[in-house]
Amino acid sequence: MSDLYLKLVSTPVGKSAAQTLGLPAPVPLRRLKRTDEPFIEGDVLIGAANGAKAIATLGRILGASAASLHHATGPQTLSDSASAGNKARALTLPPENDRRFSALVFDATGIRTPDELRAVYDFFHPTIRNLAGNGRVLVIGLDQASCRKAPHAAAQQALEGFVRAVGKEIGKKGATANLIRMVNGADEQLESSVRFFLSPRSAYVDGQVVRIAKSASAPATNPVAPLSGKVALVTGASRGIGAAIAQTLARDGAKVIGLDIPAALDDLQTVTDSLGGKALACDITDENAPAQIADFAEEHFGGLDIVVHNAGITRDKTLGNMPEHFWDMTIAVNLSAEEHIDETLLERGLLKENGRIVCISSISGIAGNFGQTNYSTAKAGVIGYVESMARQLKNGVTINAIAPGFIETQMTAAMPMTIREAGRRMNSLSQGGQPVDVAEAIAWYCSPASGGITGNVVRVCGQSLIGR
Ligand code: NAI
């Protein structure tokens, strides 16, 4: 469904009317146009608090990009910025001119005490106004597991508040702020996430925190077809977010099995035929569904590399009015079915080494939603499932969740107009996301280079005001 208000305020007259009336004036988000476009261009400023652990890696990743790289000099708290390598030219803070930065990237991994948080201020205070429209703020911090002492843990946790508050200040430019918290020594795993968060692929991912652990494998991938040779199963692939996931994984080189209920087979086939994939008509709540899926994957491809549990339903009613079949069906489709499918695939050894499982939760599962006790319960359960499975999975298999906010699909088009309009605007970017925004985040999780990312729940919500 199209957002007429966003179209209107994107015209000069509409923009000025919105400003005069004090209404939100969302900036159209820049999304990927071509898979071979550079992940970042323009001027990028990089800085590091003293004791930084990832600055050399960041300098290497950004030094190899199409961006023009600068490192911050001036304040004593930022002397390690110079370790960004010889591709980064020194830039004295406050900025020497009115240069517009497409990204401000800060390595905060060296911060060990609340006093040292001053380095964050020293870097961002003189530069944040110079962030371009659709720009990126990216902070690298340390995961809690790497902070033994309380002041260290406090200082590193503080970065979450900083990034979320910055996100709210820069959202009106269509710009985003995110935090990567890496385990000590996991800097070799940073590349896929740095590329994702700085690129237009993460246009609607804002105010998020992702944890990166060490992983045995971080293979170099072909940036244009990182999933070539992989086989992906996408449930609920006939339309909406599922169709976008299937298209995006196929774009990245994967062979796709699209699955949907038998009644949606025609639409499903249209999607999979256009991708050279295979269609599987199956109700995931059927008792035989796990075996049917396993047999299909084994017969056609000898197994799976990627499983995306996207199929979902809502059956809204306030709790006192909710018939039991609304409850049962919502839990079955959104939660139990994925557990049963994974169990069978794992038991039969059909999920290959370094496999990827991605589940779809929802903001509703984080914050709870009026009239959605069944759906919120199921989607919160998805988070518990992912966190527990992440501790159990072996052979390099990862599992993560995406929690979409308001995404423009048939599901949200069916909402009453006032609720729909509120859902669209109540986020830092003042607009709904597109199915491709969810799909791009899934493609990032699924990359062979994302082996260090497991047990995460990342929201694709434009930094919704609802929930954490
Ligand atoms: P949609 O309703 O457009 O698509 C869902 C697909 O799942 C449909 O093709 C449907 O036929 C399929 N499906 C439903 N029950 C099935 C079953 N028993 N077996 C096999 N397939 C089944 O929904 P949309 O918006 O594309 O959502 C996709 C996922 O994202 C869902 O899990 C949803 O809960 C989640 N989500 C969506 C949000 C949004 O704003 N659209 C927000 C938060 C989460």
Short mmCIF file of C-alpha atoms and ligand atoms in Angstrom, two decimals:
data_model
loop_
_atom_site.label_atom_id
_atom_site.label_comp_id
_atom_site.label_asym_id
_atom_site.label_seq_id
_atom_site.Cartn_x
_atom_site.Cartn_y
_atom_site.Cartn_z
CA MET A 1 0.00 0.00 0.00
CA SER A 2 1.37 3.41 -0.85
CA ASP A 3 1.93 6.15 1.71
CA LEU A 4 0.24 9.20 0.17
CA TYR A 5 1.31 11.50 2.98
CA LEU A 6 4.99 10.63 2.41
CA LYS A 7 4.55 11.35 -1.31
CA LEU A 8 2.88 14.66 -0.54
CA VAL A 9 5.51 15.96 1.89
CA SER A 10 8.23 14.96 -0.56
CA THR A 11 7.09 17.81 -2.83
CA PRO A 12 8.40 21.33 -2.06
CA VAL A 13 4.86 22.65 -1.41
CA GLY A 14 3.89 19.71 0.78
CA LYS A 15 7.13 19.93 2.73
CA SER A 16 6.70 23.59 3.50
CA ALA A 17 3.01 23.08 4.45
CA ALA A 18 4.00 20.28 6.84
CA GLN A 19 6.66 22.49 8.42
CA THR A 20 4.23 25.38 8.85
CA LEU A 21 1.64 23.12 10.48
CA GLY A 22 4.23 21.36 12.67
CA LEU A 23 3.45 17.98 11.05
CA PRO A 24 6.09 15.28 10.50
CA ALA A 25 7.97 15.68 7.22
CA PRO A 26 9.50 12.27 6.56
CA VAL A 27 12.48 12.13 4.21
CA PRO A 28 12.23 9.40 1.51
CA LEU A 29 14.71 6.68 2.39
CA ARG A 30 17.42 5.75 -0.06
CA ARG A 31 17.35 2.03 -0.78
CA LEU A 32 19.63 -0.19 -2.83
CA LYS A 33 19.18 0.32 -6.57
CA ARG A 34 21.80 -2.07 -7.92
CA THR A 35 23.49 -4.97 -6.17
CA ASP A 36 26.88 -3.82 -7.41
CA GLU A 37 26.59 -0.31 -6.00
CA PRO A 38 29.21 0.54 -3.35
CA PHE A 39 28.01 0.02 0.21
CA ILE A 40 29.06 3.56 1.09
CA GLU A 41 30.19 6.60 -0.84
CA GLY A 42 31.05 10.21 -0.07
CA ASP A 43 32.99 11.47 2.95
CA VAL A 44 33.14 9.16 5.95
CA LEU A 45 34.60 10.26 9.27
CA ILE A 46 36.02 7.61 11.56
CA GLY A 47 37.08 8.07 15.16
CA ALA A 48 38.14 5.98 18.11
CA ALA A 49 38.29 6.33 21.87
CA ASN A 50 41.72 5.53 23.28
CA GLY A 51 42.37 1.81 23.69
CA ALA A 52 40.26 1.03 20.60
CA LYS A 53 40.24 -2.62 19.51
CA ALA A 54 38.50 -2.44 16.15
CA ILE A 55 39.87 0.73 14.58
CA ALA A 56 42.43 -1.03 12.37
CA THR A 57 39.75 -3.40 11.07
CA LEU A 58 37.34 -0.53 10.48
CA GLY A 59 40.06 1.40 8.67
CA ARG A 60 40.71 -1.62 6.47
CA ILE A 61 37.02 -2.19 5.64
CA LEU A 62 36.33 1.48 4.93
CA GLY A 63 39.71 2.04 3.27
CA ALA A 64 38.71 -0.56 0.66
CA SER A 65 35.32 1.12 0.08
CA ALA A 66 34.33 3.82 -2.40
CA ALA A 67 34.19 6.37 0.43
CA SER A 68 36.65 9.14 1.03
CA LEU A 69 37.90 8.32 4.52
CA HIS A 70 38.97 10.78 7.22
CA HIS A 71 40.03 10.13 10.79
CA ALA A 72 39.34 12.56 13.60
CA THR A 73 42.21 14.39 15.24
CA GLY A 74 42.30 17.03 17.91
CA PRO A 75 40.96 15.94 21.31
CA GLN A 76 43.32 13.79 23.42
CA THR A 77 40.51 11.27 23.96
CA LEU A 78 40.63 10.40 20.25
CA SER A 79 44.32 9.84 19.69
CA ASP A 80 43.76 6.22 18.62
CA SER A 81 41.72 7.40 15.62
CA ALA A 82 44.99 7.65 13.74
CA SER A 83 45.25 3.83 13.80
CA ALA A 84 42.63 3.72 11.03
CA GLY A 85 45.43 3.14 8.51
CA ASN A 86 47.01 5.21 5.82
CA LYS A 87 43.88 5.41 3.64
CA ALA A 88 42.27 7.76 6.21
CA ARG A 89 43.31 11.41 6.02
CA ALA A 90 43.46 13.40 9.27
CA LEU A 91 40.61 15.83 9.85
CA THR A 92 40.82 18.24 12.76
CA LEU A 93 37.71 18.57 14.93
CA PRO A 94 35.65 20.69 14.85
CA PRO A 95 35.38 20.08 11.12
CA GLU A 96 37.41 22.46 9.05
CA ASN A 97 34.57 23.20 6.67
CA ASP A 98 30.94 22.46 6.03
CA ARG A 99 31.70 19.03 4.63
CA ARG A 100 28.70 16.65 4.71
CA PHE A 101 29.49 13.18 6.00
CA SER A 102 27.64 10.17 4.66
CA ALA A 103 28.65 8.32 7.82
CA LEU A 104 30.18 8.93 11.23
CA VAL A 105 31.77 5.72 12.51
CA PHE A 106 33.10 5.50 16.04
CA ASP A 107 35.10 2.75 17.73
CA ALA A 108 34.12 2.93 21.41
CA THR A 109 35.54 -0.50 22.34
CA GLY A 110 38.35 1.12 24.34
CA ILE A 111 36.00 2.89 26.76
CA ARG A 112 36.38 1.33 30.21
CA THR A 113 34.79 3.86 32.59
CA PRO A 114 31.91 6.35 32.53
CA ASP A 115 34.45 9.23 32.49
CA GLU A 116 35.89 7.90 29.27
CA LEU A 117 32.49 8.27 27.60
CA ARG A 118 33.66 11.84 27.07
CA ALA A 119 35.34 10.56 23.91
CA VAL A 120 31.89 9.90 22.41
CA TYR A 121 30.93 13.53 23.01
CA ASP A 122 34.28 14.77 21.68
CA PHE A 123 33.75 12.92 18.41
CA PHE A 124 30.06 13.45 17.76
CA HIS A 125 29.38 16.88 19.24
CA PRO A 126 31.31 18.85 16.59
CA THR A 127 30.29 16.59 13.69
CA ILE A 128 26.70 15.44 14.12
CA ARG A 129 25.25 18.51 12.41
CA ASN A 130 27.40 17.67 9.39
CA LEU A 131 25.74 14.29 8.90
CA ALA A 132 24.13 14.16 5.46
CA GLY A 133 20.51 13.21 4.74
CA ASN A 134 20.12 9.41 4.75
CA GLY A 135 23.45 9.37 6.63
CA ARG A 136 24.66 6.74 9.06
CA VAL A 137 25.91 6.81 12.63
CA LEU A 138 27.60 3.55 13.57
CA VAL A 139 29.19 2.90 16.95
CA ILE A 140 31.24 -0.20 17.78
CA GLY A 141 31.26 -1.18 21.43
CA LEU A 142 32.03 -4.25 23.52
CA ASP A 143 29.59 -7.00 24.39
CA GLN A 144 28.64 -7.36 28.06
CA ALA A 145 30.43 -10.71 28.16
CA SER A 146 33.71 -8.86 27.63
CA CYS A 147 33.18 -6.38 30.50
CA ARG A 148 33.97 -7.97 33.89
CA LYS A 149 34.06 -4.84 36.06
CA ALA A 150 30.91 -2.87 36.79
CA PRO A 151 32.20 0.55 35.57
CA HIS A 152 33.32 -1.11 32.34
CA ALA A 153 29.92 -2.76 31.85
CA ALA A 154 28.17 0.50 32.71
CA ALA A 155 30.21 2.53 30.22
CA GLN A 156 29.63 0.02 27.43
CA GLN A 157 25.90 -0.31 28.15
CA ALA A 158 25.71 3.50 28.14
CA LEU A 159 26.45 3.38 24.42
CA GLU A 160 23.03 1.83 23.82
CA GLY A 161 21.31 4.86 25.32
CA PHE A 162 23.56 7.18 23.35
CA VAL A 163 22.87 5.52 20.02
CA ARG A 164 19.12 5.32 20.59
CA ALA A 165 18.95 8.99 21.54
CA VAL A 166 21.07 10.05 18.55
CA GLY A 167 18.75 8.02 16.31
CA LYS A 168 15.82 10.09 17.51
CA GLU A 169 17.68 13.34 16.75
CA ILE A 170 18.80 12.45 13.24
CA GLY A 171 15.71 10.52 12.07
CA LYS A 172 14.19 13.65 10.57
CA LYS A 173 17.00 13.58 7.99
CA GLY A 174 16.25 9.97 7.10
CA ALA A 175 19.51 9.11 8.89
CA THR A 176 19.97 6.15 11.24
CA ALA A 177 22.11 5.24 14.27
CA ASN A 178 23.04 1.70 15.28
CA LEU A 179 25.43 -0.06 17.66
CA ILE A 180 27.48 -3.19 17.15
CA ARG A 181 28.63 -4.79 20.41
CA MET A 182 31.43 -7.24 19.71
CA VAL A 183 33.01 -9.79 21.98
CA ASN A 184 36.70 -9.11 22.63
CA GLY A 185 38.66 -10.40 19.67
CA ALA A 186 35.70 -10.65 17.28
CA ASP A 187 36.78 -7.72 15.11
CA GLU A 188 37.45 -10.11 12.22
CA GLN A 189 33.68 -10.79 12.20
CA LEU A 190 32.70 -7.14 11.84
CA GLU A 191 32.80 -6.72 8.10
CA SER A 192 29.36 -8.00 7.04
CA SER A 193 27.67 -5.92 9.74
CA VAL A 194 29.66 -2.74 9.07
CA ARG A 195 28.81 -3.03 5.39
CA PHE A 196 25.13 -3.65 6.16
CA PHE A 197 24.65 -0.83 8.63
CA LEU A 198 26.45 1.73 6.45
CA SER A 199 24.64 0.77 3.26
CA PRO A 200 21.16 1.63 1.90
CA ARG A 201 20.23 -2.00 2.68
CA SER A 202 19.64 -0.96 6.31
CA ALA A 203 17.50 2.08 5.43
CA TYR A 204 14.76 1.19 7.94
CA VAL A 205 16.98 -0.37 10.65
CA ASP A 206 17.43 2.28 13.30
CA GLY A 207 18.32 2.41 16.99
CA GLN A 208 19.37 -1.25 16.98
CA VAL A 209 22.03 -3.18 18.84
CA VAL A 210 23.61 -6.31 17.39
CA ARG A 211 25.99 -8.62 19.24
CA ILE A 212 28.86 -10.22 17.40
CA ALA A 213 30.73 -13.22 18.74
CA LYS A 214 33.87 -14.93 17.54
CA SER A 215 33.23 -17.50 14.87
CA ALA A 216 35.37 -20.10 13.21
CA SER A 217 34.41 -18.90 9.76
CA ALA A 218 34.22 -15.45 8.20
CA PRO A 219 34.86 -16.38 4.58
CA ALA A 220 35.39 -13.73 1.95
CA THR A 221 32.20 -13.59 -0.09
CA ASN A 222 31.34 -12.31 -3.52
CA PRO A 223 29.62 -9.00 -2.59
CA VAL A 224 27.24 -9.27 -5.56
CA ALA A 225 26.18 -12.90 -5.01
CA PRO A 226 27.13 -13.81 -1.43
CA LEU A 227 24.60 -16.66 -1.29
CA SER A 228 25.56 -18.42 -4.50
CA GLY A 229 25.49 -22.18 -4.03
CA LYS A 230 23.11 -21.89 -1.06
CA VAL A 231 19.58 -23.30 -0.85
CA ALA A 232 16.97 -21.35 1.08
CA LEU A 233 13.49 -22.28 2.31
CA VAL A 234 11.16 -19.31 2.80
CA THR A 235 7.74 -19.92 4.35
CA GLY A 236 4.80 -17.65 3.51
CA ALA A 237 6.56 -16.72 0.26
CA SER A 238 3.53 -16.05 -1.97
CA ARG A 239 3.22 -12.38 -1.05
CA GLY A 240 4.25 -9.53 1.23
CA ILE A 241 7.42 -9.83 3.22
CA GLY A 242 7.90 -13.49 2.30
CA ALA A 243 7.91 -12.75 -1.44
CA ALA A 244 10.46 -9.96 -0.84
CA ILE A 245 12.66 -12.34 1.18
CA ALA A 246 12.53 -14.94 -1.60
CA GLN A 247 13.40 -12.30 -4.23
CA THR A 248 16.25 -10.85 -2.16
CA LEU A 249 17.84 -14.20 -1.32
CA ALA A 250 17.57 -15.21 -5.01
CA ARG A 251 19.08 -11.86 -6.02
CA ASP A 252 22.01 -12.71 -3.74
CA GLY A 253 22.51 -16.02 -5.53
CA ALA A 254 20.48 -18.53 -3.48
CA LYS A 255 18.21 -21.22 -4.92
CA VAL A 256 14.85 -20.67 -3.23
CA ILE A 257 12.12 -23.07 -2.15
CA GLY A 258 9.05 -20.94 -1.56
CA LEU A 259 6.36 -22.44 0.66
CA ASP A 260 2.78 -21.34 1.25
CA ILE A 261 -0.66 -22.76 1.94
CA PRO A 262 -2.24 -24.72 -0.94
CA ALA A 263 -4.80 -21.92 -1.51
CA ALA A 264 -1.94 -19.55 -2.34
CA LEU A 265 -0.19 -21.89 -4.79
CA ASP A 266 -0.85 -19.80 -7.92
CA ASP A 267 0.65 -16.67 -6.38
CA LEU A 268 3.48 -18.70 -4.90
CA GLN A 269 4.31 -20.22 -8.27
CA THR A 270 4.39 -16.78 -9.87
CA VAL A 271 7.00 -15.75 -7.30
CA THR A 272 9.15 -18.88 -7.48
CA ASP A 273 8.94 -19.21 -11.30
CA SER A 274 10.28 -15.68 -11.68
CA LEU A 275 13.25 -16.67 -9.50
CA GLY A 276 13.96 -20.07 -11.01
CA GLY A 277 12.99 -21.54 -7.65
CA LYS A 278 10.64 -24.29 -6.49
CA ALA A 279 7.17 -23.97 -4.97
CA LEU A 280 5.94 -26.15 -2.13
CA ALA A 281 2.25 -26.03 -1.21
CA CYS A 282 2.01 -26.94 2.45
CA ASP A 283 0.23 -25.77 5.59
CA ILE A 284 3.02 -25.53 8.15
CA THR A 285 0.64 -26.43 10.97
CA ASP A 286 -0.17 -29.84 9.44
CA GLU A 287 1.20 -32.71 11.43
CA ASN A 288 3.02 -33.99 8.35
CA ALA A 289 4.44 -30.62 7.31
CA PRO A 290 7.93 -31.05 8.83
CA ALA A 291 8.40 -34.40 7.08
CA GLN A 292 6.95 -33.07 3.81
CA ILE A 293 9.37 -30.11 3.88
CA ALA A 294 12.33 -32.31 4.78
CA ASP A 295 11.52 -34.80 1.99
CA PHE A 296 11.12 -32.00 -0.56
CA ALA A 297 14.41 -30.32 0.39
CA GLU A 298 16.26 -33.64 0.40
CA GLU A 299 14.86 -34.80 -2.91
CA HIS A 300 15.49 -31.58 -4.83
CA PHE A 301 18.63 -30.18 -3.21
CA GLY A 302 20.02 -32.72 -0.73
CA GLY A 303 19.30 -30.34 2.16
CA LEU A 304 19.08 -26.67 3.08
CA ASP A 305 21.49 -23.91 4.00
CA ILE A 306 18.93 -21.30 5.00
CA VAL A 307 15.51 -21.55 6.64
CA VAL A 308 13.41 -18.41 6.97
CA HIS A 309 10.31 -18.87 9.12
CA ASN A 310 8.29 -15.99 7.74
CA ALA A 311 4.72 -17.37 7.54
CA GLY A 312 2.55 -15.65 10.09
CA ILE A 313 -1.03 -14.73 10.82
CA THR A 314 -2.92 -12.36 13.08
CA ARG A 315 -6.33 -13.18 14.58
CA ASP A 316 -7.09 -10.08 16.63
CA LYS A 317 -9.66 -9.87 19.44
CA THR A 318 -9.45 -8.59 22.98
CA LEU A 319 -8.76 -11.47 25.31
CA GLY A 320 -12.27 -11.76 26.76
CA ASN A 321 -13.75 -11.94 23.25
CA MET A 322 -11.16 -14.25 21.74
CA PRO A 323 -12.45 -17.64 20.56
CA GLU A 324 -10.12 -20.51 21.35
CA HIS A 325 -9.39 -21.30 17.71
CA PHE A 326 -7.98 -17.74 17.29
CA TRP A 327 -5.57 -18.45 20.11
CA ASP A 328 -4.61 -21.94 18.95
CA MET A 329 -4.10 -21.02 15.30
CA THR A 330 -1.99 -17.95 16.03
CA ILE A 331 0.34 -19.85 18.35
CA ALA A 332 0.54 -22.78 15.93
CA VAL A 333 1.44 -20.76 12.79
CA ASN A 334 3.68 -18.13 14.37
CA LEU A 335 5.52 -20.25 16.92
CA SER A 336 5.00 -24.01 17.24
CA ALA A 337 5.32 -24.80 13.51
CA GLU A 338 8.82 -23.40 13.25
CA GLU A 339 10.03 -25.44 16.21
CA HIS A 340 8.64 -28.62 14.69
CA ILE A 341 10.14 -27.92 11.27
CA ASP A 342 13.58 -27.14 12.70
CA GLU A 343 13.47 -30.21 14.90
CA THR A 344 12.87 -32.49 11.94
CA LEU A 345 15.43 -30.79 9.69
CA LEU A 346 18.08 -31.01 12.43
CA GLU A 347 17.22 -34.61 13.36
CA ARG A 348 17.55 -35.66 9.74
CA GLY A 349 20.79 -33.71 9.29
CA LEU A 350 19.30 -31.63 6.48
CA LEU A 351 20.50 -28.25 7.71
CA LYS A 352 23.99 -27.98 6.35
CA GLU A 353 27.15 -26.81 8.13
CA ASN A 354 27.19 -23.01 8.67
CA GLY A 355 23.43 -23.03 8.07
CA ARG A 356 21.22 -20.09 8.92
CA ILE A 357 17.81 -20.06 10.62
CA VAL A 358 15.89 -16.79 10.69
CA CYS A 359 12.61 -16.31 12.54
CA ILE A 360 10.21 -13.41 12.26
CA SER A 361 9.08 -11.91 15.53
CA SER A 362 7.32 -8.53 15.78
CA ILE A 363 7.31 -5.37 17.81
CA SER A 364 4.05 -6.78 19.10
CA GLY A 365 6.09 -9.53 20.75
CA ILE A 366 8.38 -6.97 22.40
CA ALA A 367 5.89 -4.34 23.56
CA GLY A 368 2.56 -6.19 23.48
CA ASN A 369 -0.33 -4.88 21.41
CA PHE A 370 -3.97 -4.18 22.24
CA GLY A 371 -6.19 -6.94 20.87
CA GLN A 372 -3.22 -9.16 20.09
CA THR A 373 -2.63 -11.25 23.22
CA ASN A 374 -2.34 -14.36 21.03
CA TYR A 375 0.01 -12.77 18.46
CA SER A 376 2.15 -10.95 21.06
CA THR A 377 2.49 -14.21 23.00
CA ALA A 378 3.56 -16.11 19.89
CA LYS A 379 6.00 -13.45 18.71
CA ALA A 380 7.58 -13.09 22.17
CA GLY A 381 7.91 -16.87 22.18
CA VAL A 382 9.87 -16.60 18.94
CA ILE A 383 12.47 -14.49 20.76
CA GLY A 384 12.79 -17.04 23.56
CA TYR A 385 13.12 -19.80 20.99
CA VAL A 386 15.89 -18.00 19.12
CA GLU A 387 17.84 -17.17 22.26
CA SER A 388 17.67 -20.74 23.53
CA MET A 389 18.46 -22.39 20.18
CA ALA A 390 21.45 -20.09 19.68
CA ARG A 391 23.07 -21.74 22.71
CA GLN A 392 22.39 -25.24 21.39
CA LEU A 393 23.08 -25.18 17.66
CA LYS A 394 26.36 -26.66 16.42
CA ASN A 395 28.36 -26.86 13.18
CA GLY A 396 28.41 -23.09 12.69
CA VAL A 397 24.62 -22.90 12.35
CA THR A 398 23.26 -19.53 13.51
CA ILE A 399 19.74 -18.50 14.47
CA ASN A 400 18.46 -14.94 14.71
CA ALA A 401 15.19 -13.06 14.63
CA ILE A 402 13.92 -9.97 12.91
CA ALA A 403 11.18 -8.02 14.63
CA PRO A 404 9.48 -5.87 12.01
CA GLY A 405 7.66 -2.72 13.00
CA PHE A 406 5.12 -1.21 10.61
CA ILE A 407 5.78 -2.67 7.15
CA GLU A 408 3.61 -1.79 4.15
CA THR A 409 1.92 -5.12 3.28
CA GLN A 410 -1.57 -6.57 2.91
CA MET A 411 -1.45 -7.34 6.64
CA THR A 412 -1.03 -3.65 7.56
CA ALA A 413 -3.30 -2.44 4.71
CA ALA A 414 -6.10 -4.32 6.46
CA MET A 415 -5.72 -2.18 9.61
CA PRO A 416 -8.25 0.56 10.44
CA MET A 417 -7.06 3.86 8.89
CA THR A 418 -6.29 5.71 12.16
CA ILE A 419 -4.25 2.82 13.57
CA ARG A 420 -2.46 2.43 10.25
CA GLU A 421 -1.55 6.13 10.10
CA ALA A 422 -0.33 6.09 13.73
CA GLY A 423 1.76 2.96 13.02
CA ARG A 424 3.40 4.65 10.07
CA ARG A 425 4.37 7.86 11.86
CA MET A 426 5.30 6.63 15.34
CA ASN A 427 8.95 6.03 14.60
CA SER A 428 12.06 8.16 14.20
CA LEU A 429 11.81 8.08 10.39
CA SER A 430 8.04 8.95 10.42
CA GLN A 431 7.18 6.36 7.77
CA GLY A 432 6.43 2.69 7.31
CA GLY A 433 9.05 0.25 6.08
CA GLN A 434 8.95 -1.77 2.87
CA PRO A 435 9.03 -5.58 2.70
CA VAL A 436 12.49 -5.32 1.15
CA ASP A 437 13.79 -3.69 4.35
CA VAL A 438 13.02 -6.87 6.27
CA ALA A 439 14.41 -8.97 3.42
CA GLU A 440 17.72 -7.07 3.34
CA ALA A 441 18.22 -7.62 7.07
CA ILE A 442 17.58 -11.33 6.58
CA ALA A 443 20.07 -11.46 3.72
CA TRP A 444 22.65 -9.88 6.04
CA TYR A 445 22.03 -12.56 8.73
CA CYS A 446 22.27 -15.25 6.04
CA SER A 447 25.57 -14.14 4.56
CA PRO A 448 28.37 -16.67 5.02
CA ALA A 449 30.33 -13.73 6.46
CA SER A 450 27.81 -13.32 9.33
CA GLY A 451 28.87 -16.44 11.26
CA GLY A 452 29.51 -14.36 14.41
CA ILE A 453 25.90 -13.19 14.59
CA THR A 454 23.64 -15.54 16.52
CA GLY A 455 20.90 -15.20 19.13
CA ASN A 456 20.11 -11.63 18.06
CA VAL A 457 16.78 -9.90 17.68
CA VAL A 458 17.07 -6.90 15.40
CA ARG A 459 14.08 -4.69 14.80
CA VAL A 460 13.32 -3.36 11.36
CA CYS A 461 11.07 -0.60 12.56
CA GLY A 462 12.55 2.84 11.77
CA GLN A 463 13.15 3.06 15.55
CA SER A 464 9.52 2.66 16.54
CA LEU A 465 8.57 4.61 19.63
CA ILE A 466 6.86 1.46 20.91
CA GLY A 467 8.89 -1.07 22.89
CA ARG A 468 12.58 -0.97 23.77
P1 NAI B 1 1.06 -11.62 4.89
O1 NAI B 1 -0.24 -11.98 5.54
O2 NAI B 1 1.03 -10.68 3.73
O3 NAI B 1 1.84 -12.95 4.46
C1 NAI B 1 1.92 -14.07 5.29
C2 NAI B 1 2.06 -15.32 4.44
O4 NAI B 1 2.10 -16.46 5.30
C3 NAI B 1 0.85 -15.50 3.51
O5 NAI B 1 1.31 -15.76 2.20
C4 NAI B 1 0.13 -16.68 4.09
O6 NAI B 1 -0.58 -17.46 3.14
C5 NAI B 1 1.28 -17.47 4.72
N1 NAI B 1 0.78 -18.40 5.73
C6 NAI B 1 -0.12 -18.12 6.71
N2 NAI B 1 -0.40 -19.23 7.39
C7 NAI B 1 0.30 -20.25 6.83
C8 NAI B 1 0.41 -21.62 7.09
N3 NAI B 1 -0.28 -22.23 8.06
N4 NAI B 1 1.24 -22.37 6.33
C9 NAI B 1 1.95 -21.79 5.32
N5 NAI B 1 1.89 -20.47 5.03
C10 NAI B 1 1.07 -19.70 5.78
O7 NAI B 1 1.98 -11.07 6.06
P2 NAI B 1 3.29 -10.15 6.01
O8 NAI B 1 2.89 -8.80 6.41
O9 NAI B 1 4.05 -10.35 4.77
O10 NAI B 1 4.08 -10.77 7.26
C11 NAI B 1 5.13 -11.71 7.15
C12 NAI B 1 5.67 -12.00 8.54
O11 NAI B 1 6.08 -10.79 9.16
C13 NAI B 1 4.65 -12.62 9.49
O12 NAI B 1 5.29 -13.56 10.32
C14 NAI B 1 4.15 -11.45 10.28
O13 NAI B 1 3.64 -11.85 11.53
C15 NAI B 1 5.44 -10.65 10.41
N6 NAI B 1 5.24 -9.23 10.70
C16 NAI B 1 4.67 -8.37 9.79
C17 NAI B 1 4.54 -7.03 10.09
C18 NAI B 1 3.98 -6.04 9.11
O14 NAI B 1 3.96 -4.85 9.43
N7 NAI B 1 3.54 -6.43 7.93
C19 NAI B 1 4.96 -6.51 11.38
C20 NAI B 1 5.54 -7.47 12.25
C21 NAI B 1 5.67 -8.78 11.91
#
